[in-house]
Short mmCIF file of C-alpha atoms in Angstrom, two decimals:
data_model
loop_
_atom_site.label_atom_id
_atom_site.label_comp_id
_atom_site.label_asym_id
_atom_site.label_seq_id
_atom_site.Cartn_x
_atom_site.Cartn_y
_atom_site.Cartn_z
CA UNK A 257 -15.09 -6.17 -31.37
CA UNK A 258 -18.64 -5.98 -30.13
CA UNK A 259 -19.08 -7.57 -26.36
CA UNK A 260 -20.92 -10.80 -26.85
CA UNK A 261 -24.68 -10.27 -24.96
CA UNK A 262 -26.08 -12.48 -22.54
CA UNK A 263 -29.58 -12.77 -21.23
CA UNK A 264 -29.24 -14.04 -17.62
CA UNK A 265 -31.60 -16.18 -15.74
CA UNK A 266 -31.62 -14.10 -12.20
CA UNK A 267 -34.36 -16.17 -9.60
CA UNK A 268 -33.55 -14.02 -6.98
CA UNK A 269 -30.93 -16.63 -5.51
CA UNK A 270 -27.43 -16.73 -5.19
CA UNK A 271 -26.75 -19.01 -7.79
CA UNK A 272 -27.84 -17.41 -10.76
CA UNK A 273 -26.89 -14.16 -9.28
CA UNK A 274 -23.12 -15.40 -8.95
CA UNK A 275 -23.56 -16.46 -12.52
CA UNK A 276 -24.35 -12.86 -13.97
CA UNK A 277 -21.42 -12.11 -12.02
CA UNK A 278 -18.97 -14.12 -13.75
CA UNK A 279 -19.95 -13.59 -16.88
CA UNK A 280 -19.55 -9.68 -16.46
CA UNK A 281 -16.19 -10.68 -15.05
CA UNK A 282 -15.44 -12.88 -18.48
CA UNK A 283 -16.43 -9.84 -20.64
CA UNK A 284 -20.13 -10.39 -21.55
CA UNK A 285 -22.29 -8.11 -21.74
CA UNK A 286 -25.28 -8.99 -19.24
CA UNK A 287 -28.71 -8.26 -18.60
CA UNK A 288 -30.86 -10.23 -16.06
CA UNK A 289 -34.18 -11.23 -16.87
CA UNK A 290 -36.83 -12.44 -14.55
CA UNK A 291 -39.57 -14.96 -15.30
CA UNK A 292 -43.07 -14.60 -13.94
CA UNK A 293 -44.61 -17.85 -13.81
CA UNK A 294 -47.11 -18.69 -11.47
CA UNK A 295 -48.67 -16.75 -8.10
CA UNK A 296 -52.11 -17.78 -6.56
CA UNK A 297 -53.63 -15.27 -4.20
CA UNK A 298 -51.82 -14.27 -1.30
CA UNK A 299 -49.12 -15.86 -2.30
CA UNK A 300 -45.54 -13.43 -2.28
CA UNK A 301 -43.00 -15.79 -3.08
CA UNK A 302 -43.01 -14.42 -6.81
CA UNK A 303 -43.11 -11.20 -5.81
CA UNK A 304 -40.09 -11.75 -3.18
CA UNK A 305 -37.84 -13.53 -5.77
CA UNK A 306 -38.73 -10.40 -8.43
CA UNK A 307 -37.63 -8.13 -5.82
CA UNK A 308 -34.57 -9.90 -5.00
CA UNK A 309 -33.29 -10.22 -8.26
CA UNK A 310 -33.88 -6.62 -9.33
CA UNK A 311 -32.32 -5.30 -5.91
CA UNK A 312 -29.03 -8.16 -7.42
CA UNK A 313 -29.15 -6.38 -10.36
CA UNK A 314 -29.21 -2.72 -9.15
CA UNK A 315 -25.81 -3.81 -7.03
CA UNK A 316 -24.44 -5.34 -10.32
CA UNK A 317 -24.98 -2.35 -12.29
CA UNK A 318 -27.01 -4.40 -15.16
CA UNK A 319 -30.18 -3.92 -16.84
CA UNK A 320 -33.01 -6.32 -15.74
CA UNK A 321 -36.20 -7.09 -16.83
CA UNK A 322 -39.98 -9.39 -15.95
CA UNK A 323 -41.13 -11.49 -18.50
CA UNK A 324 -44.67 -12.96 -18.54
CA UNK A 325 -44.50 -16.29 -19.08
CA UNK A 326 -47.29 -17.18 -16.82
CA UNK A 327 -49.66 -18.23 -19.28
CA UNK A 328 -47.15 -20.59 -21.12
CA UNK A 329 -46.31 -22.09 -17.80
CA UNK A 330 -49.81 -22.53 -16.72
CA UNK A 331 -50.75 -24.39 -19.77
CA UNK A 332 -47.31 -26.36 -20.38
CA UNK A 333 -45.99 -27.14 -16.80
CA UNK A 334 -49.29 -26.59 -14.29
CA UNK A 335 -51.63 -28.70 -16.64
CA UNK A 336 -49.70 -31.37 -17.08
CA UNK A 337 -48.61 -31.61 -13.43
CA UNK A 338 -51.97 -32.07 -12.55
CA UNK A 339 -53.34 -34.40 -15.33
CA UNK A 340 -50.63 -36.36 -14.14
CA UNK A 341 -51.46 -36.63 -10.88
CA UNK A 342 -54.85 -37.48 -12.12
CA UNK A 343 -53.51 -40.43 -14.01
CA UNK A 344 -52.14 -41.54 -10.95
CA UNK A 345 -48.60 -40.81 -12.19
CA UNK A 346 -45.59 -38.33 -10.27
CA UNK A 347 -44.31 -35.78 -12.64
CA UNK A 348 -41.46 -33.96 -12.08
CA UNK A 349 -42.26 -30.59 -13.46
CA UNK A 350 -38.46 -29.21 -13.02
CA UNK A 351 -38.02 -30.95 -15.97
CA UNK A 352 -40.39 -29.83 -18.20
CA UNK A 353 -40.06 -26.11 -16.63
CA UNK A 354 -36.25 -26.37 -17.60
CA UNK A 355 -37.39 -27.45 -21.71
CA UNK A 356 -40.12 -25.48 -21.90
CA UNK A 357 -39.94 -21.87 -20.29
CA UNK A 358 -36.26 -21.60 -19.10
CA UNK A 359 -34.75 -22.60 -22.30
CA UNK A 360 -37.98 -22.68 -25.34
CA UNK A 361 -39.68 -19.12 -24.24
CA UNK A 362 -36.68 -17.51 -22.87
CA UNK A 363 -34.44 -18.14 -25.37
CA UNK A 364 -36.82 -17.23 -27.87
CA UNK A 365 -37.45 -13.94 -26.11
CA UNK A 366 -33.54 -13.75 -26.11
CA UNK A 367 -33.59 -13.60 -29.35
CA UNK A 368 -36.08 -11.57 -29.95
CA UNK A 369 -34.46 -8.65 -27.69
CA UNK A 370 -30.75 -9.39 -29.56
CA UNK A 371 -29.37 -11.74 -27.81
CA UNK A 372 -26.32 -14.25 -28.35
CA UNK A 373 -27.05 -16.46 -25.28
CA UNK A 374 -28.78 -17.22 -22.61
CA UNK A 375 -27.47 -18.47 -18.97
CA UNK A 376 -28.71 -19.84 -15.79
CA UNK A 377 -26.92 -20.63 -12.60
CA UNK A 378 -27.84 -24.27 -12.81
CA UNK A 379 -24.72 -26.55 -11.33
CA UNK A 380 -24.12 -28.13 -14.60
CA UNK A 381 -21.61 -27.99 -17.50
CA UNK A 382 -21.71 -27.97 -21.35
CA UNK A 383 -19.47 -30.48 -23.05
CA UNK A 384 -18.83 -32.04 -26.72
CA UNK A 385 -19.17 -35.39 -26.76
CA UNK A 386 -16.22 -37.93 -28.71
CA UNK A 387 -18.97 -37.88 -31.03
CA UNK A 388 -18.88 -34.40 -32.04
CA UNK A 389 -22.62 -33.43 -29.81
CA UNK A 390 -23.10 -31.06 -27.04
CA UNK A 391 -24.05 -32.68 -24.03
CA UNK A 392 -24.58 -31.62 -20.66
CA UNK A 393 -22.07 -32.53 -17.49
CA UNK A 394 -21.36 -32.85 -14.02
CA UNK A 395 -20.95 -29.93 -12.19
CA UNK A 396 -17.94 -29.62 -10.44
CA UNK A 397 -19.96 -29.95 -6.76
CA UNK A 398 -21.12 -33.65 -7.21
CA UNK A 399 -23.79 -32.77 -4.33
CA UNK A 400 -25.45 -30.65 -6.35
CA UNK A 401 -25.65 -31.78 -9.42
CA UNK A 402 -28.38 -31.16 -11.66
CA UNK A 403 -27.77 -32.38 -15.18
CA UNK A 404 -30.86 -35.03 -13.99
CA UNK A 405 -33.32 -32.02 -14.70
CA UNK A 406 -31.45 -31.23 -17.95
CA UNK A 407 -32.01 -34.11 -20.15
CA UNK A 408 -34.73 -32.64 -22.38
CA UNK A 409 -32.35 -29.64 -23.85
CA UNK A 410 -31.30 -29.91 -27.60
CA UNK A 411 -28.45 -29.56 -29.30
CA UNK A 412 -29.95 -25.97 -30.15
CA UNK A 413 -30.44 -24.64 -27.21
CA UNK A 414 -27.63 -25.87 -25.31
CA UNK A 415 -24.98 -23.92 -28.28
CA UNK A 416 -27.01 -21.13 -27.00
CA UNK A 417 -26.45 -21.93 -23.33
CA UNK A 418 -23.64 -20.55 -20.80
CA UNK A 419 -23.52 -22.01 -17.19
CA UNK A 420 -20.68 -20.55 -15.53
CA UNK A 421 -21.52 -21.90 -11.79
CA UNK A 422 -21.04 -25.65 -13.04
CA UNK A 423 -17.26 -24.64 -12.98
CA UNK A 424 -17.05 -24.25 -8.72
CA UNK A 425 -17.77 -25.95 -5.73
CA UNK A 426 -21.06 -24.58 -3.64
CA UNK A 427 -18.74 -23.37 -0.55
CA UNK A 428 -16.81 -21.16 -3.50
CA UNK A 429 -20.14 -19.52 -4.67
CA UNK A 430 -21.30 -18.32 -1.37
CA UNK A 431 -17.44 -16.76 -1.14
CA UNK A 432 -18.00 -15.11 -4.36
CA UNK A 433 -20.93 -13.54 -3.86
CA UNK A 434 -20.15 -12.52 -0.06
CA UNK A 435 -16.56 -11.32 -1.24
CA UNK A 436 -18.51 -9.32 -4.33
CA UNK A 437 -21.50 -7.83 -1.73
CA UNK A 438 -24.16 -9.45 -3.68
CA UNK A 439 -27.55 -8.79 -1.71
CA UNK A 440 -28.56 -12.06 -1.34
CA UNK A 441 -25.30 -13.75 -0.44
CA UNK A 442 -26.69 -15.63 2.56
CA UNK A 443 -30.30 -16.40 1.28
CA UNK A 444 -31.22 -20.44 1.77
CA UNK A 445 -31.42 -22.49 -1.51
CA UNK A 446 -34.91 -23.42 -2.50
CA UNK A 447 -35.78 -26.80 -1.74
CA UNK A 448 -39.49 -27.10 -3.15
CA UNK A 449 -41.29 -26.74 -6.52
CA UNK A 450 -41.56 -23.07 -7.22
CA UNK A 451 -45.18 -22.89 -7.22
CA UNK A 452 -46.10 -25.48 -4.18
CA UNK A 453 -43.59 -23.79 -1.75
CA UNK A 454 -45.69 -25.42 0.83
CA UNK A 455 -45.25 -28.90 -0.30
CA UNK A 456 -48.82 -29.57 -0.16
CA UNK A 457 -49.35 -31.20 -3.63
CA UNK A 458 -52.68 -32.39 -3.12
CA UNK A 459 -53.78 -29.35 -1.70
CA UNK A 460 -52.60 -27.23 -4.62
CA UNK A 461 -54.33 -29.79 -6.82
CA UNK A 462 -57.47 -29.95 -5.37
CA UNK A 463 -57.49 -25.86 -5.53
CA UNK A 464 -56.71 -25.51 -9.26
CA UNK A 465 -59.03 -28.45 -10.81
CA UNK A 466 -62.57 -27.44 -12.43
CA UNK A 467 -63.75 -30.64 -11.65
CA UNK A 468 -63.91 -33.04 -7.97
CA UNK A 469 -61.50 -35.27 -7.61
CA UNK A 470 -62.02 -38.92 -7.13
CA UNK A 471 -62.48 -39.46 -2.65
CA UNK A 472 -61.71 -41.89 -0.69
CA UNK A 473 -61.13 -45.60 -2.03
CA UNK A 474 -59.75 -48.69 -0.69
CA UNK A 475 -56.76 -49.75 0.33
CA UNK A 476 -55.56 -53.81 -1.31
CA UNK A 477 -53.08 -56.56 -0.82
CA UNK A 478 -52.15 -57.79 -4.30
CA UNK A 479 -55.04 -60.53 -3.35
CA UNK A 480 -57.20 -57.80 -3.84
CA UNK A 481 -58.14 -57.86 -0.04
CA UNK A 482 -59.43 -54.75 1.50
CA UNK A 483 -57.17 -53.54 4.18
CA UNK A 484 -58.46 -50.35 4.67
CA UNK A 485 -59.54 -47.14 3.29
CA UNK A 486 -57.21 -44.28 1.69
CA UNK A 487 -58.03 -40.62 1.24
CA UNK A 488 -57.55 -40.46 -2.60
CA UNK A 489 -55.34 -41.55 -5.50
CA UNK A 490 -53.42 -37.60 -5.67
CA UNK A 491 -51.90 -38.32 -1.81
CA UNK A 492 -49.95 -42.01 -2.74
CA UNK A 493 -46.68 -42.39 -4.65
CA UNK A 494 -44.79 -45.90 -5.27
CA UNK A 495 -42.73 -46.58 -2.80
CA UNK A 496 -44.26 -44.62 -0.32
CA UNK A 497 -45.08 -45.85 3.80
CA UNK A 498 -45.55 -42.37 5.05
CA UNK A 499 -48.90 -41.23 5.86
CA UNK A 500 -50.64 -44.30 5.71
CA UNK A 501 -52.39 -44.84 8.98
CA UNK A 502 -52.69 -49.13 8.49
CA UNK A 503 -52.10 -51.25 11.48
CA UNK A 504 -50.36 -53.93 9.20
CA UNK A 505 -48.28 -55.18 12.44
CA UNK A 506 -44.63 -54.61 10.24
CA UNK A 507 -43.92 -51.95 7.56
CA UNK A 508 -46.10 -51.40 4.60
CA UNK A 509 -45.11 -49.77 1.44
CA UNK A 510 -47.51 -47.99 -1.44
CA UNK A 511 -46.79 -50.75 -4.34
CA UNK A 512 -49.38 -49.59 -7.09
CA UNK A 513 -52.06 -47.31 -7.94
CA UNK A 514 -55.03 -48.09 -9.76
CA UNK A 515 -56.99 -45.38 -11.33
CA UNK A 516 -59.93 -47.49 -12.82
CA UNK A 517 -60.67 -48.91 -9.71
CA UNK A 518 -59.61 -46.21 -7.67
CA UNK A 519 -57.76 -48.47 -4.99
CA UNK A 520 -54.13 -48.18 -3.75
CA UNK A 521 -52.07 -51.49 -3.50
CA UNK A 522 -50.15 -52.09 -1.12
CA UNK A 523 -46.98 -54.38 -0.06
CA UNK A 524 -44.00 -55.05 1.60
CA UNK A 525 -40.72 -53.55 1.15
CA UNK A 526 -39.57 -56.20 -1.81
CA UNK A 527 -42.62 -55.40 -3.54
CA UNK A 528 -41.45 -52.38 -4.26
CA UNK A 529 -38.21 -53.47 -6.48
CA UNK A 530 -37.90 -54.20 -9.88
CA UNK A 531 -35.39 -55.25 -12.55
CA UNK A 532 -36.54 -53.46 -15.62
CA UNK A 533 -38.47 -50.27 -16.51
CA UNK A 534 -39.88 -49.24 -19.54
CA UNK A 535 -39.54 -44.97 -20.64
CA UNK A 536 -41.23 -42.88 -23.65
CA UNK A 537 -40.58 -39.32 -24.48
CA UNK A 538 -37.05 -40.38 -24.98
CA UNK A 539 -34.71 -37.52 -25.38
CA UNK A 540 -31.15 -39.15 -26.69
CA UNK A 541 -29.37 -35.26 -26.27
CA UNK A 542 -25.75 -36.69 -25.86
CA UNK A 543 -25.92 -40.01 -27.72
CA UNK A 544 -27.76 -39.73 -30.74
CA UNK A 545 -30.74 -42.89 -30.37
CA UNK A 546 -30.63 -45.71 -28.37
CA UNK A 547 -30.86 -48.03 -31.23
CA UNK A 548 -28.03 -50.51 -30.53
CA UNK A 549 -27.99 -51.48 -26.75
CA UNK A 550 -26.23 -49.05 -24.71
CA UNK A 551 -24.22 -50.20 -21.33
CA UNK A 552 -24.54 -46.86 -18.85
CA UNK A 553 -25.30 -45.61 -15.41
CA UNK A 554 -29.01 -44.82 -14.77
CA UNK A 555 -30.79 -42.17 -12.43
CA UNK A 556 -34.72 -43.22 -11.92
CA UNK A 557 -35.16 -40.27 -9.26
CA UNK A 558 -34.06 -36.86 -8.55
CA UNK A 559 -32.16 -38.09 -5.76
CA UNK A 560 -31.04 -41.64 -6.69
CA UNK A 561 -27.16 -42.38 -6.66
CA UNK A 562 -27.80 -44.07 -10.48
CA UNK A 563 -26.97 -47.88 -11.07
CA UNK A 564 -25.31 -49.73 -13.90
CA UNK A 565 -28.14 -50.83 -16.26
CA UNK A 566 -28.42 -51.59 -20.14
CA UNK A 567 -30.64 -49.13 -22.58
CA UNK A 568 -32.33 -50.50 -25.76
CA UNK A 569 -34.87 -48.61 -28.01
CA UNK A 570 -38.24 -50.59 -28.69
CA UNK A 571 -39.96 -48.28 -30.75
CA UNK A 572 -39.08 -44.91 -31.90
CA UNK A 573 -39.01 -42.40 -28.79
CA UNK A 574 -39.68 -45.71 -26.61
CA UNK A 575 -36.81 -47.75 -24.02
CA UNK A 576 -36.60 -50.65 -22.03
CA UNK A 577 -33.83 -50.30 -19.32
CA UNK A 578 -32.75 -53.55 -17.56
CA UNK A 579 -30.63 -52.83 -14.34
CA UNK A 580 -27.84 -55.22 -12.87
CA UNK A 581 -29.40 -54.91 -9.66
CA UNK A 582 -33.13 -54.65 -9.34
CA UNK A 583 -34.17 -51.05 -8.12
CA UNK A 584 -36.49 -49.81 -5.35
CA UNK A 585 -39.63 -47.55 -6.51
CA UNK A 586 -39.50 -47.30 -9.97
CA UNK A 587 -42.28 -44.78 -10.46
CA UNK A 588 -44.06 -43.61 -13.56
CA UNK A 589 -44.25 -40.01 -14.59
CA UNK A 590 -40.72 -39.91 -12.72
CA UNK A 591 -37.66 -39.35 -15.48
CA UNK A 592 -35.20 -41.97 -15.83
CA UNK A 593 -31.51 -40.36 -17.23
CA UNK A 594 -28.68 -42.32 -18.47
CA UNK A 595 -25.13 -41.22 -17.81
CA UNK A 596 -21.96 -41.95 -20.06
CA UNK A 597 -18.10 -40.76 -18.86
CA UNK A 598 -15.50 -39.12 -21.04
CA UNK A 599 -12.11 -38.29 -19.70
CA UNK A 600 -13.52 -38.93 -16.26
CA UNK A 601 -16.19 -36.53 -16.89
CA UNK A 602 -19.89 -37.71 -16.19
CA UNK A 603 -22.93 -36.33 -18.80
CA UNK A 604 -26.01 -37.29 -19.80
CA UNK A 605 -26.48 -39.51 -22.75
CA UNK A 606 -30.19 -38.77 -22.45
CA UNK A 607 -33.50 -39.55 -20.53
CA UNK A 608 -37.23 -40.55 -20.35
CA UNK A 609 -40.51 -40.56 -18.92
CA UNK A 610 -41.09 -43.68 -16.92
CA UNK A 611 -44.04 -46.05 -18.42
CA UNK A 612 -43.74 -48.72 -15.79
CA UNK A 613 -41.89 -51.45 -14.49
CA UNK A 614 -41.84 -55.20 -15.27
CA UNK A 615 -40.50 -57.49 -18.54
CA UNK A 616 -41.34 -57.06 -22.27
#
């Protein structure tokens, strides 16, 4: 019997390189592919990872191979990031990177080149729901889970999917690939978006837009008082007291953003909670449709330890979430993802862009 072939997701990094790893070890047949996305001038850290993850699969003794997908990501994942900056929202373009070029374009290339599946070394598992869908799950290392950035996979693509790391703690990783030589055993985990390693999102946008941005504009009190003057809409985020420079005499938090007046509200720390949120682009991957109300655990941010909340569809592809507890910077452009458990298991029942905040 032919060896099933997978087309591995190798970034250079430990992760996915443990994961073409295992899956030689589980009988697969495995070639690593790397993804060029993105690389302004003078800018290595494409090159680097390309390097690294060619020298990972030398020492693993498997073909590997560069796809272009810059243009793809340029128009699906750096356009949108900035328009919606622009808009005054915070994207999170993980997410769409995951849907659109890590799983749409690469599996298609997979199959294309022959392929059964694809595989990344994303901490996350595959599961099928009491409902009879795929869905994806907790990781065994709850600290770093990322089924958040996951929500937007179909029931195609994840039956085309293998994610072998979501089976071991972190700490057990690192083992593997030290006990198994792997090259880049001991390199750090990324922390930032591949393409702003810097951090510097207003920099990056300012560089890559055809047209000025909107300047400076004024700082407001929900009055509408002028309390000072801000250095443009693409620096502020809800929730946000960083970077401010206002002699308010206490804390003061970032509580809106106005694009058509170009001013920046802001608030104290209560301003910034809220009760209910409304989402669009609604992905239900695990559940179905959120037609009848759903009782779950929500995450609004990357980082947020999720809170008990119900879900309700409004129109198609549309939510309104209400939480038990009201929740602190509920920001639009952000993804909100809403958990179910099976057997003690944790996986998404599906997700959404944030709209806003506030009541029906």
């Amino acid at each position: 019997m032919d060896k099933k072939k997978v087309l591995v997701g190798l970034s250079g990094g430990v992760d996915s390189s443990v994961a073409a790893y295992l899956l030689m070890q589980q009988g697969y047949e495995v070639t690593g592919v790397t993804m060029r996305t993105w690389c302004e001038d003078g800018d290595d850290h494409v090159e680097k990872s390309i390097a690294d993850a060619a020298m990972v699969a030398k020492h693993l003794g498997i073909p590997h191979v560069v796809v272009d997908f810059r243009e793809a990501f340029h128009r699906c994942i750096i356009e949108d990031f900035i328009e919606e900056y622009k808009a005054c929202r915070t994207p999170n373009p993980c997410i769409r990177c995951n849907r659109y070029i890590k799983w749409e374009a690469l599996l298609s290339k997979a199959k294309e080149m022959g392929f059964d599946y694809i595989a990344t070394g994303h901490y996350a598992r595959i599961i099928k729901t009491s409902e009879g869908r795929l869905a994806v799950a907790d990781a065994v290392t709850p600290v770093k889970d990322q089924t958040y950035a996951l929500y937007l996979l179909t029931q195609q693509q994840l039956a085309q999917t293998l994610m072998p790391v979501g089976e071991y703690q972190k700490e057990e990783i690192r083992r593997i690939a030290a006990e198994a030589k792997i090259p880049v055993a001991d390199k750090a985990d990324s922390q930032d978006i591949c393409f702003i390693p810097d951090g510097d999102y207003a920099a990056f946008i300012k560089r890559n837009v055809s047209q000025p941005l909107p300047g400076e504009g004024n700082f407001v009190d929900r009055e509408g008082n002028v309390l000072g003057r801000h250095k443009g809409l693409i620096h502020y985020t809800i929730g946000q007291r960083k970077g401010l420079n206002l002699a308010m005499g206490e804390p003061v938090f970032v509580t809106g953003l106005l694009p058509d007046t170009g001013e920046v509200v802001i608030g104290k720390n209560e301003d910034v909670f809220s009760g209910t949120l409304r989402a669009g682009q609604v992905n239900a991957m695990g559940i179905g449709d959120f037609k009848q109300p759903v009782k779950c655990r929500a995450k609004i941010r990357y980082a947020h330890k999720g809170a008990d909340c119900v879900v309700r569809e409004i129109a198609p592809g549309e939510v309104f979430v209400e939480f038990e507890e009201p929740q602190r910077a509920i920001t639009p452009g952000q993804s909100v993802v809403f958990y179910g458990e099976q057997d003690g298991v944790r996986y998404v029942l599906g997700g959404g862009v944030i709209s806003g905040g506030g009541e029906r």
